[in-house]
Amino acid sequence: MTADQSNPALDLSRLPRHVAIIMDGNGRWAKKHALQIAMGHRRGTEALRDIIRASSDMGISSLSLYAFSTENWGRPATEVEALMSLMLEFFHSEIDELHQKNVRITILGDKDALPPAQKEALTTAETRTQANTGLRLNIAINYGARAEMVRAARMLAQEVSAGRLSPEDIDENAVARCLYTAGQGDVDLLIRTSGEMRLSNFLLYQCAYAEFLFPTVLWPDFTLAHYHQALAAYQKRSRRYGKREE
Ligand code: FPP
């Protein structure tokens, strides 16, 4: 079976279960088109809609998107404000369709530091979709992987000091259940657009055995065809997890 006739190389029975995307290049796209940076982020949000729908339709289990890092607060106030209002707009306009598609939304990151309207929209999206059983859509907002691991360490320490856990029982599963992605599998495929080849503090624990792809296309220009190409490239990789091939 193939995803569509224009991409006969894609085998839908061997898709990555968990795809993570660093949507990079919005700023460069805006500059290239002599537009304000906010327009780059707006076009980036539009590109995102098709990728979410396709992931849900193809039966991918988890899709994790890096929308706003803990470091992004250091950008100019106008850009931060533009990103925050785009997020609000996105959640208001997409939530009904995502819910209908049985998508479950999880926010990765600390919502408490967000403006009240954004915090409320994100919490409502999580609560409304929490019983859904389709695509797990993880949106990282005010997220940093090191902060996530520190938070996990603190949660485990609290369980130990309350007498509910003994230090010998802390293993990789115990850490994983304290991450924002608890209950979901590790990342199989990480895509970062725009040609940059860094993880930038995204899902460091979950990417231990991820396959990485760094297409040069800028995120607002990323289409379904690029996504299918990335998935087909993933299917050609040999994943050995440190072992020898049979
Ligand atoms: C990186 O491009 C992109 C971001 C920091 C923001 C990504 C956000 C979106 C695509 C939209 C908001 C998300 C949701 C869920 C509505 P960059 O600005 O760093 O690009 P540059 O490196 O070319 O400057």
mmCIF file of C-alpha atoms and ligand atoms in Angstrom:
data_model
loop_
_atom_site.group_PDB
_atom_site.id
_atom_site.type_symbol
_atom_site.label_atom_id
_atom_site.label_comp_id
_atom_site.label_asym_id
_atom_site.label_seq_id
_atom_site.Cartn_x
_atom_site.Cartn_y
_atom_site.Cartn_z
ATOM 1 C CA MET A 1 0.000 0.000 0.000
ATOM 2 C CA THR A 2 1.261 3.501 -0.732
ATOM 3 C CA ALA A 3 0.457 6.908 0.751
ATOM 4 C CA ASP A 4 -0.483 8.308 -2.648
ATOM 5 C CA GLN A 5 0.211 7.524 -6.253
ATOM 6 C CA SER A 6 2.853 10.257 -6.523
ATOM 7 C CA ASN A 7 4.920 8.472 -3.914
ATOM 8 C CA PRO A 8 4.974 4.769 -4.612
ATOM 9 C CA ALA A 9 8.120 4.347 -2.472
ATOM 10 C CA LEU A 10 6.302 4.816 0.850
ATOM 11 C CA ASP A 11 5.278 1.666 2.704
ATOM 12 C CA LEU A 12 2.477 2.525 5.115
ATOM 13 C CA SER A 13 3.016 -0.631 7.127
ATOM 14 C CA ARG A 14 6.547 0.486 8.128
ATOM 15 C CA LEU A 15 6.033 4.070 9.172
ATOM 16 C CA PRO A 16 7.880 5.550 12.143
ATOM 17 C CA ARG A 17 5.638 5.372 15.191
ATOM 18 C CA HIS A 18 6.887 8.669 16.626
ATOM 19 C CA VAL A 19 7.932 11.587 14.404
ATOM 20 C CA ALA A 20 9.441 14.773 15.867
ATOM 21 C CA ILE A 21 9.831 17.960 13.857
ATOM 22 C CA ILE A 22 11.925 21.077 14.482
ATOM 23 C CA MET A 23 10.154 23.560 12.235
ATOM 24 C CA ASP A 24 13.132 25.748 11.401
ATOM 25 C CA GLY A 25 13.561 28.493 8.825
ATOM 26 C CA ASN A 26 10.506 30.730 9.294
ATOM 27 C CA GLY A 27 12.701 33.793 9.796
ATOM 28 C CA ARG A 28 14.819 33.082 6.714
ATOM 29 C CA TRP A 29 11.692 32.428 4.661
ATOM 30 C CA ALA A 30 10.278 35.829 5.674
ATOM 31 C CA LYS A 31 13.570 37.567 4.855
ATOM 32 C CA LYS A 32 13.788 35.840 1.485
ATOM 33 C CA HIS A 33 10.310 37.139 0.621
ATOM 34 C CA ALA A 34 10.973 40.616 2.104
ATOM 35 C CA LEU A 35 8.224 40.075 4.696
ATOM 36 C CA GLN A 36 7.987 40.594 8.442
ATOM 37 C CA ILE A 37 9.158 37.654 10.567
ATOM 38 C CA ALA A 38 5.597 37.201 11.851
ATOM 39 C CA MET A 39 4.544 36.326 8.286
ATOM 40 C CA GLY A 40 7.158 33.578 8.247
ATOM 41 C CA HIS A 41 5.665 32.101 11.400
ATOM 42 C CA ARG A 42 2.153 32.453 9.946
ATOM 43 C CA ARG A 43 3.145 30.574 6.799
ATOM 44 C CA GLY A 44 4.901 28.053 9.030
ATOM 45 C CA THR A 45 1.662 27.470 10.916
ATOM 46 C CA GLU A 46 -0.144 26.872 7.627
ATOM 47 C CA ALA A 47 2.444 24.274 6.601
ATOM 48 C CA LEU A 48 1.865 22.581 9.924
ATOM 49 C CA ARG A 49 -1.835 21.910 9.355
ATOM 50 C CA ASP A 50 -1.259 19.577 6.395
ATOM 51 C CA ILE A 51 1.461 17.650 8.218
ATOM 52 C CA ILE A 52 -0.756 17.086 11.263
ATOM 53 C CA ARG A 53 -3.679 15.907 9.086
ATOM 54 C CA ALA A 54 -1.472 13.596 7.039
ATOM 55 C CA SER A 55 0.123 12.102 10.170
ATOM 56 C CA SER A 56 -3.302 11.411 11.606
ATOM 57 C CA ASP A 57 -4.602 9.928 8.329
ATOM 58 C CA MET A 58 -1.526 7.707 7.879
ATOM 59 C CA GLY A 59 -1.860 6.290 11.384
ATOM 60 C CA ILE A 60 1.366 7.658 12.876
ATOM 61 C CA SER A 61 1.154 7.190 16.660
ATOM 62 C CA SER A 62 2.894 10.359 17.890
ATOM 63 C CA LEU A 63 3.864 13.646 16.266
ATOM 64 C CA SER A 64 5.961 16.046 18.359
ATOM 65 C CA LEU A 65 6.392 19.625 17.177
ATOM 66 C CA TYR A 66 8.837 22.186 18.554
ATOM 67 C CA ALA A 67 6.789 25.394 18.554
ATOM 68 C CA PHE A 68 8.499 27.530 21.234
ATOM 69 C CA SER A 69 11.584 26.782 23.274
ATOM 70 C CA THR A 70 12.494 28.113 26.710
ATOM 71 C CA GLU A 71 15.223 30.081 24.870
ATOM 72 C CA ASN A 72 12.742 31.706 22.447
ATOM 73 C CA TRP A 73 11.665 34.198 25.162
ATOM 74 C CA GLY A 74 14.932 35.974 24.308
ATOM 75 C CA ARG A 75 13.630 36.978 20.848
ATOM 76 C CA PRO A 76 12.311 40.524 20.207
ATOM 77 C CA ALA A 77 9.025 41.189 22.049
ATOM 78 C CA THR A 78 7.119 41.721 18.784
ATOM 79 C CA GLU A 79 8.144 38.275 17.545
ATOM 80 C CA VAL A 80 7.264 36.587 20.852
ATOM 81 C CA GLU A 81 3.862 38.324 20.785
ATOM 82 C CA ALA A 82 3.274 37.259 17.175
ATOM 83 C CA LEU A 83 4.086 33.633 18.040
ATOM 84 C CA MET A 84 1.835 33.706 21.102
ATOM 85 C CA SER A 85 -1.117 35.068 19.123
ATOM 86 C CA LEU A 86 -0.563 32.568 16.318
ATOM 87 C CA MET A 87 -0.712 29.767 18.847
ATOM 88 C CA LEU A 88 -3.962 31.080 20.271
ATOM 89 C CA GLU A 89 -5.394 31.383 16.761
ATOM 90 C CA PHE A 90 -4.215 27.865 15.918
ATOM 91 C CA PHE A 91 -5.836 26.280 18.949
ATOM 92 C CA HIS A 92 -9.098 28.148 18.429
ATOM 93 C CA SER A 93 -9.331 27.340 14.729
ATOM 94 C CA GLU A 94 -8.078 23.726 14.751
ATOM 95 C CA ILE A 95 -9.376 22.208 17.958
ATOM 96 C CA ASP A 96 -12.785 21.102 16.614
ATOM 97 C CA GLU A 97 -11.323 19.312 13.607
ATOM 98 C CA LEU A 98 -8.515 17.725 15.629
ATOM 99 C CA HIS A 99 -11.008 16.499 18.203
ATOM 100 C CA GLN A 100 -13.213 15.076 15.435
ATOM 101 C CA LYS A 101 -10.173 13.270 14.049
ATOM 102 C CA ASN A 102 -9.690 11.611 17.450
ATOM 103 C CA VAL A 103 -6.359 13.454 17.962
ATOM 104 C CA ARG A 104 -5.112 13.729 21.542
ATOM 105 C CA ILE A 105 -3.183 16.927 22.269
ATOM 106 C CA THR A 106 -0.446 17.065 24.871
ATOM 107 C CA ILE A 107 1.576 20.170 25.639
ATOM 108 C CA LEU A 108 5.251 19.531 26.326
ATOM 109 C CA GLY A 109 6.668 22.268 28.522
ATOM 110 C CA ASP A 110 5.783 24.587 31.353
ATOM 111 C CA LYS A 111 2.418 26.213 30.682
ATOM 112 C CA ASP A 112 2.547 28.259 33.887
ATOM 113 C CA ALA A 113 4.877 30.879 32.383
ATOM 114 C CA LEU A 114 2.553 31.536 29.420
ATOM 115 C CA PRO A 115 0.107 34.453 29.198
ATOM 116 C CA PRO A 116 -3.281 33.508 30.767
ATOM 117 C CA ALA A 117 -5.224 33.261 27.474
ATOM 118 C CA GLN A 118 -2.646 30.916 25.956
ATOM 119 C CA LYS A 119 -2.439 28.826 29.110
ATOM 120 C CA GLU A 120 -6.201 28.456 29.156
ATOM 121 C CA ALA A 121 -6.442 27.529 25.444
ATOM 122 C CA LEU A 122 -3.726 24.888 25.780
ATOM 123 C CA THR A 123 -5.186 23.401 28.957
ATOM 124 C CA THR A 124 -8.657 23.298 27.375
ATOM 125 C CA ALA A 125 -7.249 21.543 24.270
ATOM 126 C CA GLU A 126 -5.543 18.928 26.454
ATOM 127 C CA THR A 127 -8.589 18.337 28.628
ATOM 128 C CA ARG A 128 -11.027 18.209 25.737
ATOM 129 C CA THR A 129 -8.987 15.655 23.777
ATOM 130 C CA GLN A 130 -7.596 13.566 26.637
ATOM 131 C CA ALA A 131 -9.827 10.544 25.990
ATOM 132 C CA ASN A 132 -9.035 10.474 22.255
ATOM 133 C CA THR A 133 -7.218 7.407 20.978
ATOM 134 C CA GLY A 134 -5.846 8.521 17.593
ATOM 135 C CA LEU A 135 -2.702 10.527 16.830
ATOM 136 C CA ARG A 136 -0.860 11.795 19.900
ATOM 137 C CA LEU A 137 -0.080 15.389 18.941
ATOM 138 C CA ASN A 138 2.619 16.784 21.216
ATOM 139 C CA ILE A 139 3.206 20.502 20.924
ATOM 140 C CA ALA A 140 6.307 21.764 22.704
ATOM 141 C CA ILE A 141 5.718 25.259 24.034
ATOM 142 C CA ASN A 142 8.035 26.854 26.574
ATOM 143 C CA TYR A 143 9.864 23.540 26.376
ATOM 144 C CA GLY A 144 13.483 22.592 27.007
ATOM 145 C CA ALA A 145 14.705 18.992 27.243
ATOM 146 C CA ARG A 146 17.137 19.694 30.071
ATOM 147 C CA ALA A 147 14.397 21.384 32.096
ATOM 148 C CA GLU A 148 12.198 18.335 31.370
ATOM 149 C CA MET A 149 14.888 16.014 32.754
ATOM 150 C CA VAL A 150 15.423 18.202 35.815
ATOM 151 C CA ARG A 151 11.674 18.097 36.415
ATOM 152 C CA ALA A 152 11.718 14.291 36.107
ATOM 153 C CA ALA A 153 14.590 14.049 38.607
ATOM 154 C CA ARG A 154 12.657 16.243 41.037
ATOM 155 C CA MET A 155 9.482 14.142 40.641
ATOM 156 C CA LEU A 156 11.431 10.956 41.362
ATOM 157 C CA ALA A 157 13.160 12.546 44.356
ATOM 158 C CA GLN A 158 9.761 13.541 45.733
ATOM 159 C CA GLU A 159 8.468 9.977 45.330
ATOM 160 C CA VAL A 160 11.543 8.674 47.162
ATOM 161 C CA SER A 161 11.224 11.170 50.010
ATOM 162 C CA ALA A 162 7.531 10.334 50.362
ATOM 163 C CA GLY A 163 8.482 6.652 50.685
ATOM 164 C CA ARG A 164 6.623 5.572 47.543
ATOM 165 C CA LEU A 165 9.753 4.631 45.594
ATOM 166 C CA SER A 166 13.128 3.242 46.549
ATOM 167 C CA PRO A 167 16.274 4.568 44.792
ATOM 168 C CA GLU A 168 17.095 1.044 43.492
ATOM 169 C CA ASP A 169 13.798 1.036 41.592
ATOM 170 C CA ILE A 170 14.732 4.116 39.571
ATOM 171 C CA ASP A 171 15.376 2.786 36.078
ATOM 172 C CA GLU A 172 14.889 4.060 32.528
ATOM 173 C CA ASN A 173 11.163 3.318 32.665
ATOM 174 C CA ALA A 174 10.815 5.310 35.870
ATOM 175 C CA VAL A 175 12.496 8.313 34.227
ATOM 176 C CA ALA A 176 10.394 7.937 31.053
ATOM 177 C CA ARG A 177 7.142 8.023 33.009
ATOM 178 C CA CYS A 178 8.144 11.386 34.485
ATOM 179 C CA LEU A 179 8.730 13.001 31.087
ATOM 180 C CA TYR A 180 6.044 15.049 29.340
ATOM 181 C CA THR A 181 5.828 12.220 26.762
ATOM 182 C CA ALA A 182 4.992 9.577 29.423
ATOM 183 C CA GLY A 183 3.282 6.544 27.929
ATOM 184 C CA GLN A 184 4.499 7.249 24.403
ATOM 185 C CA GLY A 185 7.329 5.533 22.571
ATOM 186 C CA ASP A 186 10.740 7.034 21.842
ATOM 187 C CA VAL A 187 11.192 9.226 18.785
ATOM 188 C CA ASP A 188 11.867 7.125 15.677
ATOM 189 C CA LEU A 189 12.410 9.948 13.212
ATOM 190 C CA LEU A 190 13.479 13.529 13.858
ATOM 191 C CA ILE A 191 13.203 16.022 11.007
ATOM 192 C CA ARG A 192 14.759 19.487 11.230
ATOM 193 C CA THR A 193 14.154 21.718 8.250
ATOM 194 C CA SER A 194 16.316 24.550 6.872
ATOM 195 C CA GLY A 195 19.566 22.567 6.808
ATOM 196 C CA GLU A 196 20.525 23.273 10.444
ATOM 197 C CA MET A 197 21.878 20.124 12.091
ATOM 198 C CA ARG A 198 21.259 20.547 15.806
ATOM 199 C CA LEU A 199 18.827 19.197 18.391
ATOM 200 C CA SER A 200 18.551 22.552 20.187
ATOM 201 C CA ASN A 201 17.428 21.028 23.477
ATOM 202 C CA PHE A 202 14.504 19.098 21.941
ATOM 203 C CA LEU A 203 13.519 15.650 23.302
ATOM 204 C CA LEU A 204 17.092 14.702 24.241
ATOM 205 C CA TYR A 205 16.039 11.631 26.243
ATOM 206 C CA GLN A 206 13.440 10.443 23.737
ATOM 207 C CA CYS A 207 15.794 10.795 20.732
ATOM 208 C CA ALA A 208 18.402 8.309 22.019
ATOM 209 C CA TYR A 209 17.948 6.047 18.961
ATOM 210 C CA ALA A 210 16.122 8.386 16.596
ATOM 211 C CA GLU A 211 17.021 8.589 12.941
ATOM 212 C CA PHE A 212 17.792 12.190 11.950
ATOM 213 C CA LEU A 213 16.934 13.942 8.696
ATOM 214 C CA PHE A 214 17.950 17.515 7.867
ATOM 215 C CA PRO A 215 16.224 18.608 4.650
ATOM 216 C CA THR A 216 17.352 22.051 3.431
ATOM 217 C CA VAL A 217 13.824 23.277 2.677
ATOM 218 C CA LEU A 218 12.656 26.154 4.912
ATOM 219 C CA TRP A 219 9.719 25.162 7.133
ATOM 220 C CA PRO A 220 7.031 27.360 5.443
ATOM 221 C CA ASP A 221 7.878 25.617 2.142
ATOM 222 C CA PHE A 222 7.682 22.116 3.665
ATOM 223 C CA THR A 223 4.908 20.241 1.841
ATOM 224 C CA LEU A 224 3.344 16.813 2.011
ATOM 225 C CA ALA A 225 5.719 15.745 -0.768
ATOM 226 C CA HIS A 226 8.691 16.655 1.474
ATOM 227 C CA TYR A 227 7.084 14.758 4.340
ATOM 228 C CA HIS A 228 6.588 11.668 2.204
ATOM 229 C CA GLN A 229 10.203 11.915 1.009
ATOM 230 C CA ALA A 230 11.389 12.072 4.610
ATOM 231 C CA LEU A 231 9.290 9.053 5.576
ATOM 232 C CA ALA A 232 10.571 7.115 2.568
ATOM 233 C CA ALA A 233 14.182 8.032 3.472
ATOM 234 C CA TYR A 234 13.525 6.793 7.022
ATOM 235 C CA GLN A 235 12.342 3.457 5.632
ATOM 236 C CA LYS A 236 15.689 2.994 3.902
ATOM 237 C CA ARG A 237 17.642 3.384 7.149
ATOM 238 C CA SER A 238 18.963 0.315 8.917
ATOM 239 C CA ARG A 239 18.214 0.594 12.635
ATOM 240 C CA ARG A 240 20.498 -1.589 14.716
ATOM 241 C CA TYR A 241 20.213 -0.059 18.200
ATOM 242 C CA GLY A 242 23.901 -0.767 18.831
ATOM 243 C CA LYS A 243 23.612 -4.382 17.744
ATOM 244 C CA ARG A 244 24.812 -6.256 14.595
ATOM 245 C CA GLU A 245 22.462 -6.764 11.686
ATOM 246 C CA GLU A 246 21.030 -10.305 11.594
HETATM 247 C C1 FPP B 1 12.007 28.409 13.936
HETATM 248 O O1 FPP B 1 12.193 29.279 12.847
HETATM 249 C C2 FPP B 1 10.599 28.385 14.289
HETATM 250 C C3 FPP B 1 10.112 28.803 15.486
HETATM 251 C C4 FPP B 1 10.948 29.327 16.575
HETATM 252 C C5 FPP B 1 8.673 28.784 15.742
HETATM 253 C C6 FPP B 1 7.905 27.660 15.127
HETATM 254 C C7 FPP B 1 6.476 27.978 15.242
HETATM 255 C C8 FPP B 1 5.539 27.771 14.294
HETATM 256 C C9 FPP B 1 5.772 27.088 13.004
HETATM 257 C C10 FPP B 1 4.140 28.256 14.466
HETATM 258 C C11 FPP B 1 3.513 28.174 15.810
HETATM 259 C C12 FPP B 1 3.127 26.815 16.232
HETATM 260 C C13 FPP B 1 1.884 26.412 16.516
HETATM 261 C C14 FPP B 1 1.663 25.131 17.183
HETATM 262 C C15 FPP B 1 0.731 27.190 16.151
HETATM 263 P P1 FPP B 1 13.158 30.529 13.024
HETATM 264 O O2 FPP B 1 12.319 31.732 13.245
HETATM 265 O O3 FPP B 1 14.186 30.253 14.074
HETATM 266 O O4 FPP B 1 13.814 30.578 11.604
HETATM 267 P P2 FPP B 1 15.225 31.232 11.227
HETATM 268 O O5 FPP B 1 16.269 30.354 11.838
HETATM 269 O O6 FPP B 1 15.204 31.187 9.728
HETATM 270 O O7 FPP B 1 15.222 32.628 11.766
#
